[in-house]
Amino acid sequence: ATTHVSQTAATVRKNASNLTGSALTDFLEDEEIAFQLIFDNLKRASDLIRGFKDVARDRSLDEKKEINLKVYLQSIEQSLTPLLKKAKCTLSLEVDPSISLHVNSGSLGQLLTNLVLNSTIHAFDGLKDRQLKISSSQTLQHIFLKVSDNGNGIAENVLPNLFTPFYTT
């Protein structure tokens, strides 16, 4: 968009003596659209950077704090957007907005990031429709988080060793 603005402005400046009213109007409308696109992308970049900083700060401090689960997971989702886009995956959050908890947010964020990353790397060989979902439920004493995908699943022969340290396929 910035290259386009620069090129069209140079063209208008070069042809300024022959510029008609409708050409000027078209130019200004085009520039307005380009500037809005630039603004929207800068805002999106700013939001992503803020999300990265929040997640990085949580991981480095890893202190217990009170969080709203949905808001926190939305910040994790935002930090994972480039990874998900590259892996051609969609992530949906089905999280009750009323759930709050006192937790080591850095550890929770790292755990969820690792689960999502593992799915994007291992679950979708040969699949085009790549979906991940994080959902929650709550009882009086527990909060349950479920991370699921519509991938290929784990091979039967790997299941017995799933929690064996350092086991790889």
PDB file of C-alpha atoms in Angstrom:
ATOM      1  CA  ALA A   1       0.000   0.000   0.000  1.00  0.00           C
ATOM      2  CA  THR A   2       2.828   2.425   0.794  1.00  0.00           C
ATOM      3  CA  THR A   3       4.541   1.630  -2.507  1.00  0.00           C
ATOM      4  CA  HIS A   4       1.258   2.192  -4.319  1.00  0.00           C
ATOM      5  CA  VAL A   5       0.731   5.564  -2.576  1.00  0.00           C
ATOM      6  CA  SER A   6       4.269   6.612  -3.449  1.00  0.00           C
ATOM      7  CA  GLN A   7       3.929   5.596  -7.109  1.00  0.00           C
ATOM      8  CA  THR A   8       0.518   7.176  -7.650  1.00  0.00           C
ATOM      9  CA  ALA A   9       1.600  10.403  -5.922  1.00  0.00           C
ATOM     10  CA  ALA A  10       4.656  10.574  -8.186  1.00  0.00           C
ATOM     11  CA  THR A  11       2.477  10.008 -11.251  1.00  0.00           C
ATOM     12  CA  VAL A  12       0.004  12.714 -10.196  1.00  0.00           C
ATOM     13  CA  ARG A  13       2.859  15.151  -9.460  1.00  0.00           C
ATOM     14  CA  LYS A  14       4.415  14.441 -12.878  1.00  0.00           C
ATOM     15  CA  ASN A  15       1.088  14.985 -14.655  1.00  0.00           C
ATOM     16  CA  ALA A  16      -0.179  17.808 -12.413  1.00  0.00           C
ATOM     17  CA  SER A  17      -0.472  20.310 -15.263  1.00  0.00           C
ATOM     18  CA  ASN A  18      -2.822  17.983 -17.208  1.00  0.00           C
ATOM     19  CA  LEU A  19      -4.813  16.766 -14.177  1.00  0.00           C
ATOM     20  CA  THR A  20      -8.614  16.852 -14.499  1.00  0.00           C
ATOM     21  CA  GLY A  21     -11.038  17.197 -11.622  1.00  0.00           C
ATOM     22  CA  SER A  22     -12.260  13.615 -11.975  1.00  0.00           C
ATOM     23  CA  ALA A  23      -8.661  12.301 -12.119  1.00  0.00           C
ATOM     24  CA  LEU A  24      -7.875  14.210  -8.925  1.00  0.00           C
ATOM     25  CA  THR A  25     -11.026  12.847  -7.257  1.00  0.00           C
ATOM     26  CA  ASP A  26     -10.095   9.287  -8.321  1.00  0.00           C
ATOM     27  CA  PHE A  27      -6.564   9.784  -6.992  1.00  0.00           C
ATOM     28  CA  LEU A  28      -7.791  11.085  -3.621  1.00  0.00           C
ATOM     29  CA  GLU A  29     -10.299   8.229  -3.241  1.00  0.00           C
ATOM     30  CA  ASP A  30      -7.569   5.722  -4.106  1.00  0.00           C
ATOM     31  CA  GLU A  31      -5.168   7.290  -1.606  1.00  0.00           C
ATOM     32  CA  GLU A  32      -7.831   7.321   1.103  1.00  0.00           C
ATOM     33  CA  ILE A  33      -8.388   3.572   0.640  1.00  0.00           C
ATOM     34  CA  ALA A  34      -4.630   2.927   0.663  1.00  0.00           C
ATOM     35  CA  PHE A  35      -4.125   4.984   3.827  1.00  0.00           C
ATOM     36  CA  GLN A  36      -6.977   3.133   5.557  1.00  0.00           C
ATOM     37  CA  LEU A  37      -5.355  -0.175   4.572  1.00  0.00           C
ATOM     38  CA  ILE A  38      -1.995   1.014   5.935  1.00  0.00           C
ATOM     39  CA  PHE A  39      -3.654   2.178   9.168  1.00  0.00           C
ATOM     40  CA  ASP A  40      -5.546  -1.118   9.620  1.00  0.00           C
ATOM     41  CA  ASN A  41      -2.389  -3.173   9.048  1.00  0.00           C
ATOM     42  CA  LEU A  42      -0.343  -1.042  11.456  1.00  0.00           C
ATOM     43  CA  LYS A  43      -3.062  -1.472  14.106  1.00  0.00           C
ATOM     44  CA  ARG A  44      -3.100  -5.240  13.522  1.00  0.00           C
ATOM     45  CA  ALA A  45       0.719  -5.324  13.819  1.00  0.00           C
ATOM     46  CA  SER A  46       0.540  -3.263  17.016  1.00  0.00           C
ATOM     47  CA  ASP A  47      -2.045  -5.644  18.497  1.00  0.00           C
ATOM     48  CA  LEU A  48       0.088  -8.662  17.577  1.00  0.00           C
ATOM     49  CA  ILE A  49       3.195  -7.133  19.140  1.00  0.00           C
ATOM     50  CA  ARG A  50       1.248  -6.267  22.297  1.00  0.00           C
ATOM     51  CA  GLY A  51      -0.008  -9.869  22.437  1.00  0.00           C
ATOM     52  CA  PHE A  52       3.524 -11.236  21.948  1.00  0.00           C
ATOM     53  CA  LYS A  53       4.804  -8.983  24.728  1.00  0.00           C
ATOM     54  CA  ASP A  54       2.018 -10.039  27.099  1.00  0.00           C
ATOM     55  CA  VAL A  55       2.623 -13.732  26.456  1.00  0.00           C
ATOM     56  CA  ALA A  56       6.423 -13.331  26.731  1.00  0.00           C
ATOM     57  CA  ARG A  57       6.071 -11.382  29.997  1.00  0.00           C
ATOM     58  CA  ASP A  58       3.753 -14.052  31.419  1.00  0.00           C
ATOM     59  CA  ARG A  59       6.210 -16.794  30.496  1.00  0.00           C
ATOM     60  CA  SER A  60       9.227 -15.000  31.918  1.00  0.00           C
ATOM     61  CA  LEU A  61       7.567 -14.094  35.214  1.00  0.00           C
ATOM     62  CA  ASP A  62       5.421 -17.217  35.534  1.00  0.00           C
ATOM     63  CA  GLU A  63       3.847 -15.951  38.702  1.00  0.00           C
ATOM     64  CA  LYS A  64       0.375 -16.846  39.855  1.00  0.00           C
ATOM     65  CA  LYS A  65      -2.202 -14.261  38.986  1.00  0.00           C
ATOM     66  CA  GLU A  66      -5.925 -13.916  38.499  1.00  0.00           C
ATOM     67  CA  ILE A  67      -6.926 -14.173  34.829  1.00  0.00           C
ATOM     68  CA  ASN A  68     -10.111 -14.259  32.844  1.00  0.00           C
ATOM     69  CA  LEU A  69      -9.660 -17.494  30.914  1.00  0.00           C
ATOM     70  CA  LYS A  70     -11.322 -16.345  27.689  1.00  0.00           C
ATOM     71  CA  VAL A  71      -9.396 -13.051  27.542  1.00  0.00           C
ATOM     72  CA  TYR A  72      -6.135 -14.857  28.262  1.00  0.00           C
ATOM     73  CA  LEU A  73      -6.777 -17.515  25.609  1.00  0.00           C
ATOM     74  CA  GLN A  74      -7.635 -14.780  23.099  1.00  0.00           C
ATOM     75  CA  SER A  75      -4.192 -13.239  23.719  1.00  0.00           C
ATOM     76  CA  ILE A  76      -2.580 -16.673  23.196  1.00  0.00           C
ATOM     77  CA  GLU A  77      -4.626 -17.093  20.015  1.00  0.00           C
ATOM     78  CA  GLN A  78      -3.499 -13.705  18.772  1.00  0.00           C
ATOM     79  CA  SER A  79       0.165 -14.553  19.368  1.00  0.00           C
ATOM     80  CA  LEU A  80      -0.320 -17.824  17.443  1.00  0.00           C
ATOM     81  CA  THR A  81      -2.013 -16.176  14.444  1.00  0.00           C
ATOM     82  CA  PRO A  82       1.102 -16.152  12.204  1.00  0.00           C
ATOM     83  CA  LEU A  83       1.831 -19.816  13.000  1.00  0.00           C
ATOM     84  CA  LEU A  84      -1.780 -20.845  12.390  1.00  0.00           C
ATOM     85  CA  LYS A  85      -1.906 -18.899   9.138  1.00  0.00           C
ATOM     86  CA  LYS A  86       1.305 -20.536   7.901  1.00  0.00           C
ATOM     87  CA  ALA A  87      -0.036 -23.994   8.854  1.00  0.00           C
ATOM     88  CA  LYS A  88      -3.404 -23.162   7.206  1.00  0.00           C
ATOM     89  CA  CYS A  89      -5.235 -23.977  10.452  1.00  0.00           C
ATOM     90  CA  THR A  90      -8.173 -22.324  12.107  1.00  0.00           C
ATOM     91  CA  LEU A  91      -8.422 -22.093  15.884  1.00  0.00           C
ATOM     92  CA  SER A  92     -11.750 -21.603  17.580  1.00  0.00           C
ATOM     93  CA  LEU A  93     -12.275 -20.789  21.239  1.00  0.00           C
ATOM     94  CA  GLU A  94     -15.379 -22.081  22.979  1.00  0.00           C
ATOM     95  CA  VAL A  95     -14.682 -20.665  26.413  1.00  0.00           C
ATOM     96  CA  ASP A  96     -17.141 -19.413  29.006  1.00  0.00           C
ATOM     97  CA  PRO A  97     -16.366 -15.691  29.470  1.00  0.00           C
ATOM     98  CA  SER A  98     -17.280 -15.904  33.166  1.00  0.00           C
ATOM     99  CA  ILE A  99     -14.430 -18.295  34.067  1.00  0.00           C
ATOM    100  CA  SER A 100     -11.659 -16.654  36.060  1.00  0.00           C
ATOM    101  CA  LEU A 101      -8.855 -18.484  37.838  1.00  0.00           C
ATOM    102  CA  HIS A 102      -5.686 -17.963  39.837  1.00  0.00           C
ATOM    103  CA  VAL A 103      -2.934 -19.686  37.855  1.00  0.00           C
ATOM    104  CA  ASN A 104       0.681 -19.584  36.683  1.00  0.00           C
ATOM    105  CA  SER A 105      -0.336 -17.989  33.412  1.00  0.00           C
ATOM    106  CA  GLY A 106       3.083 -18.461  31.784  1.00  0.00           C
ATOM    107  CA  SER A 107       2.952 -22.209  32.312  1.00  0.00           C
ATOM    108  CA  LEU A 108      -0.612 -22.376  31.039  1.00  0.00           C
ATOM    109  CA  GLY A 109       0.312 -20.324  27.984  1.00  0.00           C
ATOM    110  CA  GLN A 110       3.350 -22.494  27.255  1.00  0.00           C
ATOM    111  CA  LEU A 111       1.315 -25.685  27.616  1.00  0.00           C
ATOM    112  CA  LEU A 112      -1.414 -24.500  25.260  1.00  0.00           C
ATOM    113  CA  THR A 113       1.098 -23.134  22.765  1.00  0.00           C
ATOM    114  CA  ASN A 114       2.918 -26.480  22.723  1.00  0.00           C
ATOM    115  CA  LEU A 115      -0.315 -28.414  22.195  1.00  0.00           C
ATOM    116  CA  VAL A 116      -1.346 -26.160  19.310  1.00  0.00           C
ATOM    117  CA  LEU A 117       2.154 -26.294  17.827  1.00  0.00           C
ATOM    118  CA  ASN A 118       2.200 -30.108  18.051  1.00  0.00           C
ATOM    119  CA  SER A 119      -1.122 -30.283  16.212  1.00  0.00           C
ATOM    120  CA  THR A 120       0.043 -27.964  13.442  1.00  0.00           C
ATOM    121  CA  ILE A 121       3.209 -30.043  12.967  1.00  0.00           C
ATOM    122  CA  HIS A 122       1.898 -33.599  13.370  1.00  0.00           C
ATOM    123  CA  ALA A 123      -1.880 -33.841  13.004  1.00  0.00           C
ATOM    124  CA  PHE A 124      -2.745 -32.716   9.518  1.00  0.00           C
ATOM    125  CA  ASP A 125      -0.619 -34.607   6.970  1.00  0.00           C
ATOM    126  CA  GLY A 126      -2.636 -34.738   3.764  1.00  0.00           C
ATOM    127  CA  LEU A 127      -5.595 -32.793   5.163  1.00  0.00           C
ATOM    128  CA  LYS A 128      -6.907 -29.499   3.841  1.00  0.00           C
ATOM    129  CA  ASP A 129      -9.587 -28.675   6.438  1.00  0.00           C
ATOM    130  CA  ARG A 130      -7.370 -28.052   9.481  1.00  0.00           C
ATOM    131  CA  GLN A 131      -9.274 -27.109  12.607  1.00  0.00           C
ATOM    132  CA  LEU A 132      -8.191 -26.732  16.216  1.00  0.00           C
ATOM    133  CA  LYS A 133     -10.492 -25.984  19.116  1.00  0.00           C
ATOM    134  CA  ILE A 134      -9.950 -24.998  22.721  1.00  0.00           C
ATOM    135  CA  SER A 135     -13.036 -25.399  24.869  1.00  0.00           C
ATOM    136  CA  SER A 136     -13.727 -25.097  28.562  1.00  0.00           C
ATOM    137  CA  SER A 137     -16.186 -26.232  31.170  1.00  0.00           C
ATOM    138  CA  GLN A 138     -16.423 -25.687  34.889  1.00  0.00           C
ATOM    139  CA  THR A 139     -17.729 -27.548  37.912  1.00  0.00           C
ATOM    140  CA  LEU A 140     -17.772 -26.296  41.490  1.00  0.00           C
ATOM    141  CA  GLN A 141     -14.206 -27.485  42.084  1.00  0.00           C
ATOM    142  CA  HIS A 142     -12.594 -27.845  38.637  1.00  0.00           C
ATOM    143  CA  ILE A 143     -12.029 -26.047  35.385  1.00  0.00           C
ATOM    144  CA  PHE A 144     -11.554 -28.287  32.364  1.00  0.00           C
ATOM    145  CA  LEU A 145      -9.723 -27.231  29.207  1.00  0.00           C
ATOM    146  CA  LYS A 146      -9.939 -29.391  26.124  1.00  0.00           C
ATOM    147  CA  VAL A 147      -7.629 -28.906  23.161  1.00  0.00           C
ATOM    148  CA  SER A 148      -8.767 -30.865  20.133  1.00  0.00           C
ATOM    149  CA  ASP A 149      -8.175 -31.026  16.404  1.00  0.00           C
ATOM    150  CA  ASN A 150      -9.724 -32.783  13.440  1.00  0.00           C
ATOM    151  CA  GLY A 151      -6.375 -34.299  12.430  1.00  0.00           C
ATOM    152  CA  ASN A 152      -5.285 -37.840  11.676  1.00  0.00           C
ATOM    153  CA  GLY A 153      -4.935 -38.956  15.293  1.00  0.00           C
ATOM    154  CA  ILE A 154      -2.132 -40.906  16.918  1.00  0.00           C
ATOM    155  CA  ALA A 155      -1.057 -44.217  15.392  1.00  0.00           C
ATOM    156  CA  GLU A 156      -2.130 -47.272  17.402  1.00  0.00           C
ATOM    157  CA  ASN A 157       1.455 -48.479  17.857  1.00  0.00           C
ATOM    158  CA  VAL A 158       2.458 -45.137  19.411  1.00  0.00           C
ATOM    159  CA  LEU A 159      -0.324 -44.961  22.017  1.00  0.00           C
ATOM    160  CA  PRO A 160       1.318 -47.270  24.613  1.00  0.00           C
ATOM    161  CA  ASN A 161       4.409 -45.019  24.608  1.00  0.00           C
ATOM    162  CA  LEU A 162       2.581 -41.706  24.559  1.00  0.00           C
ATOM    163  CA  PHE A 163       3.883 -40.617  27.970  1.00  0.00           C
ATOM    164  CA  THR A 164       7.246 -42.394  27.855  1.00  0.00           C
ATOM    165  CA  PRO A 165       9.967 -39.761  28.350  1.00  0.00           C
ATOM    166  CA  PHE A 166      12.076 -39.079  25.227  1.00  0.00           C
ATOM    167  CA  TYR A 167      10.058 -41.483  23.093  1.00  0.00           C
ATOM    168  CA  THR A 168       9.846 -40.307  19.493  1.00  0.00           C
ATOM    169  CA  THR A 169       8.264 -41.660  16.362  1.00  0.00           C
TER     170      THR A 169
END
